[in-house]
Amino acid sequence: MRELVIGAAQLGAINKDDSRESVVTRMLALLDQAALRGCDLVVFPELALTTFFPRWYMEDQAEVDTWFEREMPGPATQPLFDFCREHGIAISFGYAELTPEGHHFNTSILTDKTGRIVGKYRKIHLPGHVEFDTERDFQHLEKRYFEPGDLGFGVWRNLGAVMGMCICNDRRWPETWRMMGLQGVELVALGYNTPSVNSQNRTEGERERLFHSELSIQAGAYQNATWAVAVAKAGVEDGFPLMAGSIIVDPNGFVVARAETNGDELISHRCDLDACQFGKRTIFDFARHRRIEHYGLITSRTGAEAPPEHDDA
Ligand code: CDT
């Protein structure tokens, strides 16, 4: 049996004034717990080092860039990598990446147990908008501050498993999961910052948002016979609530661990990677059952186009 103890390290609120160092201290406290539980891999949320800054409208690029990391590891994050090496724990976390060429991405990385970065993913499905939107209760400016990821949906052999990553909104898109499924993924690590209320529909609250999140993750895991680790940044950041509900999902789509609080919280589960094999060899044996001759629209058409109306009387 190939087993890994996987930790999902949910973070509670990070306010605008909280320093990277203070957040890393909180992450290290969760890693201490993870070490005691024998975790092999610990997954942290999207944009783990800062508040969810895309809710704030900014025009000054120099101000925007203060939320980004120019190097990874950098001075503030080095202790996380040191911890990996000293304790033999792999980690994955999200951050805003500013490349030497000046590109801005919503990124997550995956390390091995020595703290070496073995995988990088840049968020592809960026939600939200570019300009200030007076119709919304609050802003979601990811399309303003980030470029769509340019690395595709990769997977990496790590800790004896095939691992992939995606970020927040990506989890709602079956294409995300299938791209990794087609590369034999066995564990998908994903972090999220999901506002507890839909800024464009006040009747869609935490109950509905948790439902849609779990629906997407459970379906993605089941339909691709993979483990999934979904980790929230939760709590109320400067008055703006983010939903919690971090979960670990098995390759049959069942939730096997779930966070109970809105704060810093570690959940964990011993995951049998070989449990992916049954689904991959039977109902989701892609090689036998997929019919790619009928999937052309998936890559040739972006938006939905209904057929022209006609009088069918
Ligand atoms: N961070 C992120 O991607 N959040 C989105 C909110 C969508 S509403 C603009 C999510 O899918 O959870």
PDB file of N, CA and C in Angstrom, residues 1-4 157 159-162 186 227 271-277:
ATOM      1  N   MET A   1       0.840  -1.204   0.000  1.00  0.00           N
ATOM      2  CA  MET A   1       0.000   0.000   0.000  1.00  0.00           C
ATOM      3  C   MET A   1       0.873   1.251   0.000  1.00  0.00           C
ATOM      4  N   ARG A   2       0.512   2.217  -0.847  1.00  0.00           N
ATOM      5  CA  ARG A   2       1.214   3.508  -0.841  1.00  0.00           C
ATOM      6  C   ARG A   2       0.376   4.476  -0.025  1.00  0.00           C
ATOM      7  N   GLU A   3       0.805   4.776   1.168  1.00  0.00           N
ATOM      8  CA  GLU A   3       0.016   5.663   2.026  1.00  0.00           C
ATOM      9  C   GLU A   3       0.786   6.945   2.328  1.00  0.00           C
ATOM     10  N   LEU A   4       0.051   8.053   2.324  1.00  0.00           N
ATOM     11  CA  LEU A   4       0.610   9.335   2.740  1.00  0.00           C
ATOM     12  C   LEU A   4      -0.348   9.964   3.730  1.00  0.00           C
ATOM     13  N   ARG A 157       5.572  13.943 -10.065  1.00  0.00           N
ATOM     14  CA  ARG A 157       5.805  12.786  -9.185  1.00  0.00           C
ATOM     15  C   ARG A 157       6.473  13.305  -7.929  1.00  0.00           C
ATOM     16  N   LEU A 159       6.804  12.279  -3.527  1.00  0.00           N
ATOM     17  CA  LEU A 159       6.506  11.381  -2.401  1.00  0.00           C
ATOM     18  C   LEU A 159       5.879  10.066  -2.879  1.00  0.00           C
ATOM     19  N   GLY A 160       6.259   9.623  -4.064  1.00  0.00           N
ATOM     20  CA  GLY A 160       5.755   8.346  -4.572  1.00  0.00           C
ATOM     21  C   GLY A 160       4.357   8.429  -5.164  1.00  0.00           C
ATOM     22  N   ALA A 161       3.835   9.650  -5.338  1.00  0.00           N
ATOM     23  CA  ALA A 161       2.484   9.818  -5.890  1.00  0.00           C
ATOM     24  C   ALA A 161       2.546  10.777  -7.070  1.00  0.00           C
ATOM     25  N   VAL A 162       1.465  10.797  -7.858  1.00  0.00           N
ATOM     26  CA  VAL A 162       1.333  11.785  -8.932  1.00  0.00           C
ATOM     27  C   VAL A 162       0.448  12.915  -8.386  1.00  0.00           C
ATOM     28  N   GLU A 186      -3.164  11.545  -8.773  1.00  0.00           N
ATOM     29  CA  GLU A 186      -3.642  10.768  -7.622  1.00  0.00           C
ATOM     30  C   GLU A 186      -3.957  11.657  -6.418  1.00  0.00           C
ATOM     31  N   TRP A 227      -7.520  11.589  -5.011  1.00  0.00           N
ATOM     32  CA  TRP A 227      -7.686  12.300  -3.751  1.00  0.00           C
ATOM     33  C   TRP A 227      -7.689  13.807  -4.030  1.00  0.00           C
ATOM     34  N   CYS A 271      -3.990   8.781   3.532  1.00  0.00           N
ATOM     35  CA  CYS A 271      -4.554   8.551   2.200  1.00  0.00           C
ATOM     36  C   CYS A 271      -3.826   7.395   1.515  1.00  0.00           C
ATOM     37  N   ASP A 272      -4.600   6.413   1.084  1.00  0.00           N
ATOM     38  CA  ASP A 272      -4.045   5.285   0.327  1.00  0.00           C
ATOM     39  C   ASP A 272      -4.096   5.647  -1.161  1.00  0.00           C
ATOM     40  N   LEU A 273      -2.932   5.924  -1.732  1.00  0.00           N
ATOM     41  CA  LEU A 273      -2.899   6.325  -3.146  1.00  0.00           C
ATOM     42  C   LEU A 273      -3.416   5.221  -4.054  1.00  0.00           C
ATOM     43  N   ASP A 274      -3.202   3.954  -3.636  1.00  0.00           N
ATOM     44  CA  ASP A 274      -3.647   2.852  -4.486  1.00  0.00           C
ATOM     45  C   ASP A 274      -5.170   2.762  -4.561  1.00  0.00           C
ATOM     46  N   ALA A 275      -5.851   3.477  -3.673  1.00  0.00           N
ATOM     47  CA  ALA A 275      -7.319   3.501  -3.740  1.00  0.00           C
ATOM     48  C   ALA A 275      -7.800   4.194  -5.013  1.00  0.00           C
ATOM     49  N   CYS A 276      -6.892   4.930  -5.683  1.00  0.00           N
ATOM     50  CA  CYS A 276      -7.261   5.570  -6.959  1.00  0.00           C
ATOM     51  C   CYS A 276      -7.394   4.533  -8.071  1.00  0.00           C
ATOM     52  N   GLN A 277      -6.742   3.406  -7.899  1.00  0.00           N
ATOM     53  CA  GLN A 277      -6.626   2.469  -9.018  1.00  0.00           C
ATOM     54  C   GLN A 277      -7.951   1.869  -9.450  1.00  0.00           C
TER      55      GLN A 277
END
